[in-house]
mmCIF file of C-alpha atoms in Angstrom:
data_model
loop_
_atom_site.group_PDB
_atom_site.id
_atom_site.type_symbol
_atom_site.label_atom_id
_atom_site.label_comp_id
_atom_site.label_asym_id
_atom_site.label_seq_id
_atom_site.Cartn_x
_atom_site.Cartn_y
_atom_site.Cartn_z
ATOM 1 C CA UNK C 949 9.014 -16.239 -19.275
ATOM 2 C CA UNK C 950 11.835 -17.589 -17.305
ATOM 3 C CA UNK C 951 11.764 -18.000 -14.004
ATOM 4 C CA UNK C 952 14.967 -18.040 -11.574
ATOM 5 C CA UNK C 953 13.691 -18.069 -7.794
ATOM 6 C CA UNK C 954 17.289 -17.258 -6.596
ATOM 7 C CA UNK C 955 16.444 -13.856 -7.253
ATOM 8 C CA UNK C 956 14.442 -13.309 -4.839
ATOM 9 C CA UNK C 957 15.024 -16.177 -2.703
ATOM 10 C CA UNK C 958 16.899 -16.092 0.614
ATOM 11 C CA UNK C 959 19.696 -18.663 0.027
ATOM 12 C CA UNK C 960 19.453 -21.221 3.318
ATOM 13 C CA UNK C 961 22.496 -22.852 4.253
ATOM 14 C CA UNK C 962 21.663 -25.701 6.705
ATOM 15 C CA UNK C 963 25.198 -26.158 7.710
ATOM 16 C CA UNK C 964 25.425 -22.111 8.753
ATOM 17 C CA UNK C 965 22.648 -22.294 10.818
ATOM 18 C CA UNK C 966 24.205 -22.333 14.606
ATOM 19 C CA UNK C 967 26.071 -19.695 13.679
ATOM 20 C CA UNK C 968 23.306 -17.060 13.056
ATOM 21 C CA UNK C 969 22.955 -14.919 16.014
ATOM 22 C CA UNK C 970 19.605 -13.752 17.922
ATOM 23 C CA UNK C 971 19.282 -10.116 17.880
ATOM 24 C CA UNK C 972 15.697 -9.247 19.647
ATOM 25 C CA UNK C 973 15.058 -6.480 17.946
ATOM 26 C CA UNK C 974 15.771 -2.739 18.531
ATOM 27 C CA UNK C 975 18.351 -1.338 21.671
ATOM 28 C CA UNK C 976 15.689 0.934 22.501
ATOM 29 C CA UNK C 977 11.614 1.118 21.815
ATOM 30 C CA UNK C 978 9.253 4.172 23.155
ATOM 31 C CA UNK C 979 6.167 4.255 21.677
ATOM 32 C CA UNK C 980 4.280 7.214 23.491
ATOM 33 C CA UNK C 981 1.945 9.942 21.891
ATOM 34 C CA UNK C 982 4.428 12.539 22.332
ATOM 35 C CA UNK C 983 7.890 10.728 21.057
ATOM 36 C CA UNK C 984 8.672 13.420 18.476
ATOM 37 C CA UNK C 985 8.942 16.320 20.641
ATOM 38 C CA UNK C 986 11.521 14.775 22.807
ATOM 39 C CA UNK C 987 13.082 12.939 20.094
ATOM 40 C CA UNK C 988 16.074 15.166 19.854
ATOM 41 C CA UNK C 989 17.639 14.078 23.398
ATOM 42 C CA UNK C 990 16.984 10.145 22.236
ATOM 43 C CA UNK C 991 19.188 10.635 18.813
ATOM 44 C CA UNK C 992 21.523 12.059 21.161
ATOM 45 C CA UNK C 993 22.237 9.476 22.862
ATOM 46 C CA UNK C 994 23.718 8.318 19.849
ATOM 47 C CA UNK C 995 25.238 10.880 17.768
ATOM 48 C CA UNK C 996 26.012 14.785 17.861
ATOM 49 C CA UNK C 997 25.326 15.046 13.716
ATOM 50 C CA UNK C 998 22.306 13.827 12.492
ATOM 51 C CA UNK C 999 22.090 12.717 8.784
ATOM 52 C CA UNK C 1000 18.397 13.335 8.854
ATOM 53 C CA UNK C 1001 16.641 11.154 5.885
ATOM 54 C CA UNK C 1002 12.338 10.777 4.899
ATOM 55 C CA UNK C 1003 9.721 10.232 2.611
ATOM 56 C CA UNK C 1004 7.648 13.735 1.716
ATOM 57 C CA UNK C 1005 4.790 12.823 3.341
ATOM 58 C CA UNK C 1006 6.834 11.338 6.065
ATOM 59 C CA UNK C 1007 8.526 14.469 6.924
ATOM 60 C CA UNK C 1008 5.760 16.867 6.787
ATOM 61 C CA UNK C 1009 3.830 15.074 9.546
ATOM 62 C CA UNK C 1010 6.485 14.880 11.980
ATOM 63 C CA UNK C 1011 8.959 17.864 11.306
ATOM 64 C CA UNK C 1012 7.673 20.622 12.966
ATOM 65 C CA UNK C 1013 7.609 19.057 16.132
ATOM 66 C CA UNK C 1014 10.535 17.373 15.691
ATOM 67 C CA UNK C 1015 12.685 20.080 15.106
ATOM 68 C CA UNK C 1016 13.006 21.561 18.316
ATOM 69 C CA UNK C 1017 14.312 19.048 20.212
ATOM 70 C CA UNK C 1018 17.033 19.266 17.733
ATOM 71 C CA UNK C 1019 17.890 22.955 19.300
ATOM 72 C CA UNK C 1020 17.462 21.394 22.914
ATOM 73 C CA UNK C 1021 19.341 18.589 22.640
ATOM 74 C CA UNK C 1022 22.002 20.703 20.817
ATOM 75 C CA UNK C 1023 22.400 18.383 17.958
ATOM 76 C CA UNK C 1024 23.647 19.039 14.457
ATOM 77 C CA UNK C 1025 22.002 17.822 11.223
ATOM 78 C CA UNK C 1026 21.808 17.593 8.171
ATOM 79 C CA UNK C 1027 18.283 16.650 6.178
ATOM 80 C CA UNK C 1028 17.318 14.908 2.964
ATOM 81 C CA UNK C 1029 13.968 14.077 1.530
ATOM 82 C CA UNK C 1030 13.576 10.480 -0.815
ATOM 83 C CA UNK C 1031 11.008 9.503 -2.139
ATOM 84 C CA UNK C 1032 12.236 6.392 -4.005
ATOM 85 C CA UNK C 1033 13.143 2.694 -3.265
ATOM 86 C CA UNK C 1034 15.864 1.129 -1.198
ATOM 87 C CA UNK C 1035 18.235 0.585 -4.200
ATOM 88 C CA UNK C 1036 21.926 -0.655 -4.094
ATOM 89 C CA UNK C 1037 22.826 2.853 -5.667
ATOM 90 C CA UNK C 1038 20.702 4.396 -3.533
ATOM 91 C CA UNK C 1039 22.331 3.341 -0.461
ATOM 92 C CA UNK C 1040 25.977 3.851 -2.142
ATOM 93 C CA UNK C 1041 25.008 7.874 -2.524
ATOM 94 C CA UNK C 1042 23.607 7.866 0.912
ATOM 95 C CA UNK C 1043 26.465 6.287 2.662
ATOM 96 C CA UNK C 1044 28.586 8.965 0.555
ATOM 97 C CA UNK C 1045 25.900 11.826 1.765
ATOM 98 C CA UNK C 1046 26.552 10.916 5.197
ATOM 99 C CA UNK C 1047 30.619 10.561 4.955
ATOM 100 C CA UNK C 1048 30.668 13.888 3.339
ATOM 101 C CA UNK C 1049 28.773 15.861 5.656
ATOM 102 C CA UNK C 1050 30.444 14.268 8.920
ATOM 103 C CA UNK C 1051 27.594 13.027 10.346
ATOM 104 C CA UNK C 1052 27.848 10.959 12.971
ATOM 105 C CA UNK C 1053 23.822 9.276 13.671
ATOM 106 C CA UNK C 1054 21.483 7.962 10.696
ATOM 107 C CA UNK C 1055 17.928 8.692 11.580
ATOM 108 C CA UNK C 1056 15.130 7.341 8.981
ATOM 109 C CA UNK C 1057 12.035 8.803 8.951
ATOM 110 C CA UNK C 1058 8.775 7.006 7.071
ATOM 111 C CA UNK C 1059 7.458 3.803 5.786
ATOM 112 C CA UNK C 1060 9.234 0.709 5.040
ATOM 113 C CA UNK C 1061 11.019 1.590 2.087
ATOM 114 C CA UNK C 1062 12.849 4.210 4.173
ATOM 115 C CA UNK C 1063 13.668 1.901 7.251
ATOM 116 C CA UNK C 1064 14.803 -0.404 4.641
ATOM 117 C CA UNK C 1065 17.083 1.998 3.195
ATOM 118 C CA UNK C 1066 18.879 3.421 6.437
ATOM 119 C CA UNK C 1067 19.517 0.193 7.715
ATOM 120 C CA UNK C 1068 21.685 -0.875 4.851
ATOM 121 C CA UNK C 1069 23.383 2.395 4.575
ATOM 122 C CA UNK C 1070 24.233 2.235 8.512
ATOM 123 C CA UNK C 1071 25.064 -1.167 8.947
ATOM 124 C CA UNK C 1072 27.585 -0.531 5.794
ATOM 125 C CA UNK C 1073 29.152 2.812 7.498
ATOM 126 C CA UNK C 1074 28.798 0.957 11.299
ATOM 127 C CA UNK C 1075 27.097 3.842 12.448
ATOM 128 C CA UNK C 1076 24.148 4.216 14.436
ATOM 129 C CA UNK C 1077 20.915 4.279 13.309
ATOM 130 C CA UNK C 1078 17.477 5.934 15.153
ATOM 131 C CA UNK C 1079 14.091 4.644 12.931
ATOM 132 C CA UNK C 1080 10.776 6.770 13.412
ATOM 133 C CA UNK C 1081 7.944 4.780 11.419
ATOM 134 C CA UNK C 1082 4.926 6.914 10.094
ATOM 135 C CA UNK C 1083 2.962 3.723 9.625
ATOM 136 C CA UNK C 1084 2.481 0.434 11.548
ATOM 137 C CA UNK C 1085 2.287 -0.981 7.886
ATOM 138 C CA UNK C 1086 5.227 -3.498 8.631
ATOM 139 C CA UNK C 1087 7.263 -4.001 11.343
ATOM 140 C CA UNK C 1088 10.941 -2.805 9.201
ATOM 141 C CA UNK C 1089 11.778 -0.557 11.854
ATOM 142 C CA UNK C 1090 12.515 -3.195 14.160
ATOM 143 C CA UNK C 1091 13.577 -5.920 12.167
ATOM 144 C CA UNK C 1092 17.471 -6.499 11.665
ATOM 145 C CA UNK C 1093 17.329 -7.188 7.518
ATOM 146 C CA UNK C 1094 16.616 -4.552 4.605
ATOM 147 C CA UNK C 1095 14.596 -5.599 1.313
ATOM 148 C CA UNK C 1096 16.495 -4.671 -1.883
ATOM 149 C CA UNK C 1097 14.562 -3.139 -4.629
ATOM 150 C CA UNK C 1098 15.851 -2.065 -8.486
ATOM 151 C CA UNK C 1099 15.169 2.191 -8.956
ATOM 152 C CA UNK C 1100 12.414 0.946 -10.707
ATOM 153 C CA UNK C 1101 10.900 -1.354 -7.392
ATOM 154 C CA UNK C 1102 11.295 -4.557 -8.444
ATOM 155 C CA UNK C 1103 12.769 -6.918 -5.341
ATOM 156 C CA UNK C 1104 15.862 -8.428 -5.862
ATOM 157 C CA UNK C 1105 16.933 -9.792 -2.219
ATOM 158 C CA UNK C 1106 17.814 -9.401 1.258
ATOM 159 C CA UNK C 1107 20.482 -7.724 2.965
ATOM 160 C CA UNK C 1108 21.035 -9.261 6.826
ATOM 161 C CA UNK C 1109 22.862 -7.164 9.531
ATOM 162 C CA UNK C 1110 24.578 -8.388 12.201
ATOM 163 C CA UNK C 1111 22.984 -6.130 14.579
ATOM 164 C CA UNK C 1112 20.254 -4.591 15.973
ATOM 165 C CA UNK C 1113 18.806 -0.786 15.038
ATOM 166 C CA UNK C 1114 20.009 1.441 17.916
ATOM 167 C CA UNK C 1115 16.368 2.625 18.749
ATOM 168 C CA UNK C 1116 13.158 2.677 17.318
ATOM 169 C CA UNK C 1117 10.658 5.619 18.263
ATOM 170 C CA UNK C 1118 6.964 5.329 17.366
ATOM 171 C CA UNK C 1119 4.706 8.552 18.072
ATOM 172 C CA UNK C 1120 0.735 7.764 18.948
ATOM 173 C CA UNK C 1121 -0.403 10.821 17.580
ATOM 174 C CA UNK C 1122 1.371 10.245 13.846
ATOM 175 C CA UNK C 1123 0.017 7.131 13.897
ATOM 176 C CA UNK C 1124 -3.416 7.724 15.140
ATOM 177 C CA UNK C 1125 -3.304 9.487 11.602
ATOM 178 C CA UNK C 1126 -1.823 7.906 9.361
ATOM 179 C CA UNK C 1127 -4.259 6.198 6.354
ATOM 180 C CA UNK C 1128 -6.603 3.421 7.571
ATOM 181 C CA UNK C 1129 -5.068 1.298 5.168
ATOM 182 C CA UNK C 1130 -1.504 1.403 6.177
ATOM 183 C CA UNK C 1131 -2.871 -0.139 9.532
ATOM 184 C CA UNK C 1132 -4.937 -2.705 7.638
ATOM 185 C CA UNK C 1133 -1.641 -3.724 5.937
ATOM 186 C CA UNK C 1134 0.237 -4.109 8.704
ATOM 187 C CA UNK C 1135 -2.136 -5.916 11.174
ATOM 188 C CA UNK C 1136 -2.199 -8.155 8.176
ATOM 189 C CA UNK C 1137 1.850 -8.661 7.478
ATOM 190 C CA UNK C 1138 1.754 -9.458 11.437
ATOM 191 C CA UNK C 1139 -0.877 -12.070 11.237
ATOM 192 C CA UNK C 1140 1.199 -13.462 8.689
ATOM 193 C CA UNK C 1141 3.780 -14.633 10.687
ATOM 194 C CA UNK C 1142 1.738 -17.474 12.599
ATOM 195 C CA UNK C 1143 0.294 -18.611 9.226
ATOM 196 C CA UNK C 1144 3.801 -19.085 7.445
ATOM 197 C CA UNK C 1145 5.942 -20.033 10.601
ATOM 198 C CA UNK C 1146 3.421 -23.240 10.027
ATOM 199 C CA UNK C 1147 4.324 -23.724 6.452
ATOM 200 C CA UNK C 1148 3.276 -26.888 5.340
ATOM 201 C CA UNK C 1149 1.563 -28.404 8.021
ATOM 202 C CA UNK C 1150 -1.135 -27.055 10.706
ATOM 203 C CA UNK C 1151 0.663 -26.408 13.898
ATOM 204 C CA UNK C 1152 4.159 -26.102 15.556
ATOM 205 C CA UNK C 1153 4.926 -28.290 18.637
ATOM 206 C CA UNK C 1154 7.822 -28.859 20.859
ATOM 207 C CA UNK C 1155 8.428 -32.286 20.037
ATOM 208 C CA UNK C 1156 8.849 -31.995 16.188
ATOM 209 C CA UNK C 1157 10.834 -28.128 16.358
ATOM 210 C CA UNK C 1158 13.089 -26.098 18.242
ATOM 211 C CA UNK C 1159 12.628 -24.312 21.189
ATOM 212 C CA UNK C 1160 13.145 -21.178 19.295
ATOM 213 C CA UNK C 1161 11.031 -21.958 16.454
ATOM 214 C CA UNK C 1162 8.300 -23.331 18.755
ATOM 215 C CA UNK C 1163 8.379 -19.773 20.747
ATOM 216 C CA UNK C 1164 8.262 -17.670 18.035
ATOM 217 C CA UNK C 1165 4.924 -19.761 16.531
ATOM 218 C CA UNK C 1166 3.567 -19.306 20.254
ATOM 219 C CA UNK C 1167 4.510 -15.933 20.294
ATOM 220 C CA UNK C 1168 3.230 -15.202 16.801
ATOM 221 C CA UNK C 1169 -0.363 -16.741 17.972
ATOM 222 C CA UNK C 1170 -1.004 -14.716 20.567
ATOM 223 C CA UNK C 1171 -0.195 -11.380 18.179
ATOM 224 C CA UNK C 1172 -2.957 -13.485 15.216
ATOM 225 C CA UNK C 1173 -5.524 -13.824 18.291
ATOM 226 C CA UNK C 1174 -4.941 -10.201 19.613
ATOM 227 C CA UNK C 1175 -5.273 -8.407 16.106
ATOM 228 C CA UNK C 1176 -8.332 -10.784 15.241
ATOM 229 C CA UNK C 1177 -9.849 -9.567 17.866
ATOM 230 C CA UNK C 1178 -9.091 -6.094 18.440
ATOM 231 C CA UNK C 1179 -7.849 -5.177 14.691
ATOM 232 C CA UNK C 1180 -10.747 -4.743 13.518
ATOM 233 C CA UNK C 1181 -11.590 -1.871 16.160
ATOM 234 C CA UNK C 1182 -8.070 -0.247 15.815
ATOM 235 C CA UNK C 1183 -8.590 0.301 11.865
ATOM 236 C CA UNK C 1184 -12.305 1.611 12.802
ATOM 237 C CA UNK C 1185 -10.406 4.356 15.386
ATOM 238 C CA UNK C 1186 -8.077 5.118 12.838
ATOM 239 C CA UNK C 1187 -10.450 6.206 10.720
ATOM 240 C CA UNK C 1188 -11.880 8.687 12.935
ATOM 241 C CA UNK C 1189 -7.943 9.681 13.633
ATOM 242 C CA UNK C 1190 -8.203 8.511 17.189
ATOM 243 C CA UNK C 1191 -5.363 7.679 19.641
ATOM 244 C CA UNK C 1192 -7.099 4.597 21.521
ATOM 245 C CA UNK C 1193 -5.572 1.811 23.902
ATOM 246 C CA UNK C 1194 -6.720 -0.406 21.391
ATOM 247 C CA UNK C 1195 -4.817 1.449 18.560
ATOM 248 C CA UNK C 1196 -2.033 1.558 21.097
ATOM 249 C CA UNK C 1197 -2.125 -2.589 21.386
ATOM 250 C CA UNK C 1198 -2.430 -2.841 17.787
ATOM 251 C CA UNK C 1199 0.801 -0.777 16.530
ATOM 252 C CA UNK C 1200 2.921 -2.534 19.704
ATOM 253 C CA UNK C 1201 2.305 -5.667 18.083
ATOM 254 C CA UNK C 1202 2.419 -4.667 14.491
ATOM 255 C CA UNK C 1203 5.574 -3.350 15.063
ATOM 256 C CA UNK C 1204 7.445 -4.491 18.251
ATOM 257 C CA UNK C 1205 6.175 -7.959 19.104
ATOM 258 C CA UNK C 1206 5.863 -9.020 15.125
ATOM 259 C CA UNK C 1207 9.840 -7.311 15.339
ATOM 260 C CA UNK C 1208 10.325 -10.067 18.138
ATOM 261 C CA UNK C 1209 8.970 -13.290 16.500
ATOM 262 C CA UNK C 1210 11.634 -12.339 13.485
ATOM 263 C CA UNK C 1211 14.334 -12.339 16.003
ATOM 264 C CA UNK C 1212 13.358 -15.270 17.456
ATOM 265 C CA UNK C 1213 13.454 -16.972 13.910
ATOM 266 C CA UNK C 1214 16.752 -15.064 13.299
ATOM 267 C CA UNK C 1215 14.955 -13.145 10.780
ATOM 268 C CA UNK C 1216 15.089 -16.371 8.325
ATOM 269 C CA UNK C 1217 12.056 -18.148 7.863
ATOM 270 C CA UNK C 1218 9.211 -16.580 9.626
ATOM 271 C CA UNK C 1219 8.240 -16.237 6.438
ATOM 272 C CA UNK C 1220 7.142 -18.370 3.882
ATOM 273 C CA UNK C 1221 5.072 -18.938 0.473
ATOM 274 C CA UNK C 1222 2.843 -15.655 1.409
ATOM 275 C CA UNK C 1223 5.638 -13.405 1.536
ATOM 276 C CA UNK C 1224 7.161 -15.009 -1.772
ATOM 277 C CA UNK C 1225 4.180 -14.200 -3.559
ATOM 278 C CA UNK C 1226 4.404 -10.655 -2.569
ATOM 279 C CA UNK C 1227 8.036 -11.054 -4.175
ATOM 280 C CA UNK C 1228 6.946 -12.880 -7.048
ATOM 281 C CA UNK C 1229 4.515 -9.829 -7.989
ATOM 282 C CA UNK C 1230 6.814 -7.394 -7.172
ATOM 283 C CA UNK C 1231 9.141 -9.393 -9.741
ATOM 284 C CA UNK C 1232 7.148 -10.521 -12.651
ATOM 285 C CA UNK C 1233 3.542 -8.396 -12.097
ATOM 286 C CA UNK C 1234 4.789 -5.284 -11.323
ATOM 287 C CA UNK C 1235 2.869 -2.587 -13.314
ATOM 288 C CA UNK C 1236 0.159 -4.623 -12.175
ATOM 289 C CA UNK C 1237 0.624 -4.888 -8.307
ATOM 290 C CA UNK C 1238 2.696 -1.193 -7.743
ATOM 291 C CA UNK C 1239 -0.148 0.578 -6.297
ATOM 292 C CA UNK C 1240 -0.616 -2.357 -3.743
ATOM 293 C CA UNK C 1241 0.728 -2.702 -0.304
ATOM 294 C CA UNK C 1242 3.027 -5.193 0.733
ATOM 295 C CA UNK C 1243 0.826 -6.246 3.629
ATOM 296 C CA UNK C 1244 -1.979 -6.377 0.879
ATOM 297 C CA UNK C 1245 -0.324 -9.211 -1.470
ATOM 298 C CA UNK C 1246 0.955 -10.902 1.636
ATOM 299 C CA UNK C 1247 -2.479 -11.211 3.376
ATOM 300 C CA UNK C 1248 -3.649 -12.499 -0.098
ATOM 301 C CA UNK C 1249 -0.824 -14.795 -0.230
ATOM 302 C CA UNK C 1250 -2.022 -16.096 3.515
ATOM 303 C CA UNK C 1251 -5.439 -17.738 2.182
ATOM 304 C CA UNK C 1252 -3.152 -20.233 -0.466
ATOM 305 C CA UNK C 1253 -0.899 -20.691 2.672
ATOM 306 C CA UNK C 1254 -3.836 -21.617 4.928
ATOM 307 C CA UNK C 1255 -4.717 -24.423 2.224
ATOM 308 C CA UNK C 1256 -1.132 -25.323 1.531
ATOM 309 C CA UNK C 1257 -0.691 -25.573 5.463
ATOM 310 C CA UNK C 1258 -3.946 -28.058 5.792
ATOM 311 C CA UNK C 1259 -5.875 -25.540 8.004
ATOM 312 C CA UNK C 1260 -8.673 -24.737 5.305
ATOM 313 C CA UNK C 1261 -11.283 -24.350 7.960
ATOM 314 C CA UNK C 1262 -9.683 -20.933 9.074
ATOM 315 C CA UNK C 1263 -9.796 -19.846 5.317
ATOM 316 C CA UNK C 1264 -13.166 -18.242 5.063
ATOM 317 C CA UNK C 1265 -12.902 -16.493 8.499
ATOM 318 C CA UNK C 1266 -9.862 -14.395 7.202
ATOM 319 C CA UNK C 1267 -11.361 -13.858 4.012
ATOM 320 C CA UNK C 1268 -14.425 -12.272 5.947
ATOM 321 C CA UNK C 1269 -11.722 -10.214 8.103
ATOM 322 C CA UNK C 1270 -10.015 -9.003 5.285
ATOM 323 C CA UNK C 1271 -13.159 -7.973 3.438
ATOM 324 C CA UNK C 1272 -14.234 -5.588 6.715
ATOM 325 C CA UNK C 1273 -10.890 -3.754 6.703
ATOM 326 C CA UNK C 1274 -11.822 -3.036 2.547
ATOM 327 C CA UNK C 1275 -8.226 -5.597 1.918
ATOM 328 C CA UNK C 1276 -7.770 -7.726 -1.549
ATOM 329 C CA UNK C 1277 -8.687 -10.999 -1.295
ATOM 330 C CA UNK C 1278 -7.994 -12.740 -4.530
ATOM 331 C CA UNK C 1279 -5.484 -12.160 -7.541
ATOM 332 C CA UNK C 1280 -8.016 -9.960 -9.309
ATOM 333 C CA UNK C 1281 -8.255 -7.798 -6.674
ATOM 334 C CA UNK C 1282 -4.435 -7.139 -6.977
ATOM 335 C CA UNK C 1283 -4.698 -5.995 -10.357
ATOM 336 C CA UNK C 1284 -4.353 -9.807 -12.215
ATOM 337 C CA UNK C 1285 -6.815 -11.283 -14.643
ATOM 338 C CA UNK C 1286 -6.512 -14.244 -12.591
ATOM 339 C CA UNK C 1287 -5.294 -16.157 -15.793
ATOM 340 C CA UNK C 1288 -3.988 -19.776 -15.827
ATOM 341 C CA UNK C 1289 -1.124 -18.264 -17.125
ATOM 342 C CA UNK C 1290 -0.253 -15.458 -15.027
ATOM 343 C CA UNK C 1291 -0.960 -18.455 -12.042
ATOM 344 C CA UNK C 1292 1.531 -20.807 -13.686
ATOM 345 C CA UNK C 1293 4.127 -17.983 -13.688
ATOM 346 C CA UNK C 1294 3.765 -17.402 -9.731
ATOM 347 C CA UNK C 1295 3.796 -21.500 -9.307
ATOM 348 C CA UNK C 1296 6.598 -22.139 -11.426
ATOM 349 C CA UNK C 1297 8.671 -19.473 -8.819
ATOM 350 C CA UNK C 1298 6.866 -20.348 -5.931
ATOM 351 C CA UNK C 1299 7.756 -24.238 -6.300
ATOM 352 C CA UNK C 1300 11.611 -23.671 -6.445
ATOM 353 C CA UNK C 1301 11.696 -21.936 -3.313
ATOM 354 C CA UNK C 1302 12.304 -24.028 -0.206
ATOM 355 C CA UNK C 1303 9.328 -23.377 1.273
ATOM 356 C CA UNK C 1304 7.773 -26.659 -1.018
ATOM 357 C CA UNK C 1305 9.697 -29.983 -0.880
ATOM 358 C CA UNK C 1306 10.844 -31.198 -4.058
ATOM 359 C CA UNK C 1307 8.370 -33.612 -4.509
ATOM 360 C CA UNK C 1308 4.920 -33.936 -7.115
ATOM 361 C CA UNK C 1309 3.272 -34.393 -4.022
ATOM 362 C CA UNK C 1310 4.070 -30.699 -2.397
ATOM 363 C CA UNK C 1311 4.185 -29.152 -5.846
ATOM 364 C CA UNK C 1312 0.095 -30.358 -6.671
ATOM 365 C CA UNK C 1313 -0.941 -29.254 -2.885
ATOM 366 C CA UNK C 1314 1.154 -25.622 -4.348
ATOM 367 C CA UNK C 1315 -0.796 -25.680 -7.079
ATOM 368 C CA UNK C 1316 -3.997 -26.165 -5.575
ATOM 369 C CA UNK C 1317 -3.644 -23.498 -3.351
ATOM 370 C CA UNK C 1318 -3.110 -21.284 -5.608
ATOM 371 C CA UNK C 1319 -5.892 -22.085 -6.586
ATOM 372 C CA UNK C 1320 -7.617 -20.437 -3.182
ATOM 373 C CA UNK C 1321 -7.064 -16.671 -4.676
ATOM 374 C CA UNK C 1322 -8.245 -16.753 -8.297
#
């Protein structure tokens, strides 16, 4: 099989760097259990026609008490259910959706896929854009960048927007009830970020990194420390469909303060050889890995980073975390034979990104943690 990481790899240009702006996330956040009744007067702020655009399940939870505010807030709109993955065409025949039908305000309404999807199709038409996340499985609805799938979902690359999303609103109550699991995958995706910030070596300090690079690792250890201790507990409420203050803590920093770490890293690089495996199986194992979660192959991908970071103490702790919250822990679980074959296709990928030095010395400690999760 041959392997070409610039697929899916974000292409770094050292030399490009200063000129990369901050942008801290969304222009507006409420989180609040009852955001969706008032969220007509919010969109308004931006728009007077709404090009209204969900997952099924997305829509059905929140569109009977959404729609009213609509009427208050005397705003137009126009609606459209998707199911489907955050395509290049895809956003070309929303963009021409929205054109056609005037609309003036993009509001997404779902999981990932959908926040994905908006953002392109607004930052393209410079419009702006409301996101209303049904899960706290990632933290796309505050992020500034858009993953690129095929029609098929296979990931292809990035798309990076020069600005922020106009407002993000979460509702409490649609996400006391969303699946368990969506939570699990998300606390999971934000624990991530301390883990690969690290790549490479143990810790961040001041005197070997930037100030910006250094606050974002600080930033993204308080969020691993909060959701090791209280995730747990959050997942367990969830379950029961309780709105808790500990559910509350849990989504604000799956989604807002995990949102803020990315800005501080300019959304490049708070990611590292976790997140590339999730690529890699959405890429080359994906019959195998569809029915998986991003947050799932990532927190897999997070024990080989552990060992490829030196930390291997901390290894067996997340492992035990994982296993309480019913998560994959090993290539098996996501659907692999755990072959040396199927492992040599995900190292020979993994080792041209530049998250491992080109040296035999990086590519062995690559391949033996790899060796961590089959």
């Amino acid at each position: 099989m041959k392997i070409e990481a610039s697929v899916i790899d974000i292409k770094w240009e050292k030399n490009m760097e200063k000129y990369i702006s901050y942008r801290f996330g969304a222009g507006r956040y409420i989180q609040e259990p009852e955001v969706l009744e008032n969220s007509g007067t919010e969109i308004a702020r931006f728009g007077k026609r709404a090009y209204i655009i969900g997952g099924p399940n997305a829509m059905n939870a929140v569109w009977k008490r959404m729609e009213p505010s609509f009427d208050k807030a005397q705003i137009a709109y126009e609606k459209e259910i998707y199911a489907g993955f955050p395509s290049y065409k895809k956003i070309e025949i929303l963009k021409k959706s929205i054109t056609d039908k005037q609309c003036d305000v993009l509001v997404g309404i779902g999981g990932g896929r959908i926040m994905d999807l908006t953002k392109a199709a607004a930052d393209q038409l410079s419009i702006p854009i409301v996101l209303i996340p049904t899960s706290a499985a990632t933290c796309a609805s505050f992020s500034p960048l858009s993953v690129i799938y095929t029609d098929e979902g296979k990931c292809v690359g990035y798309l990076h927007f020069d600005y922020e999303v106009n407002a993000v609103l979460v509702d409490e109550k649609v996400m006391s009830e969303q699946p368990p699991r969506l939570l699990a995958a998300g606390i999971m995706d934000a624990m991530a970020k301390y883990i690969e910030i690290a790549n490479g070596k143990p810790k961040i300090t001041l005197e070997t990194d930037n100030i910006s690079k250094y606050s974002a690792y600080r930033m993204a250890e308080d969020i691993y420390n909060i959701l090791e201790k209280y995730g747990k507990q959050a997942y367990l409420d969830v379950c029961e469909k309780k709105n808790t203050e500990t559910v509350h803590n849990v989504i604000f920093c799956n989604i807002a303060l995990t949102g803020i770490v990315s800005a501080l890293m300019r959304a490049r690089r708070q990611t590292a050889i976790a997140h590339k495996l999730y690529e890699s199986m959405r890429t080359y194992y994906f019959k195998e890995s569809i029915n998986y979660l991003h947050g799932e192959i990532v927190a897999t991908g997070l024990i080989a980073q552990l060992r490829f970071n030196h930390n291997t103490e901390a290894i067996e702790r997340l492992k035990q975390y994982m296993k309480e919250m019913e998560m994959p822990i090993n290539l098996q679980d996501l659907g692999l034979q755990g072959t040396e074959d199927e492992v040599k296709v995900l190292f020979d990928v993994l080792k041209q990104t530049e998250f491992v030095e080109d040296t035999n010395e990086a590519r062995e400690e690559l391949a033996v943690a790899l060796k961590e999760i089959y």
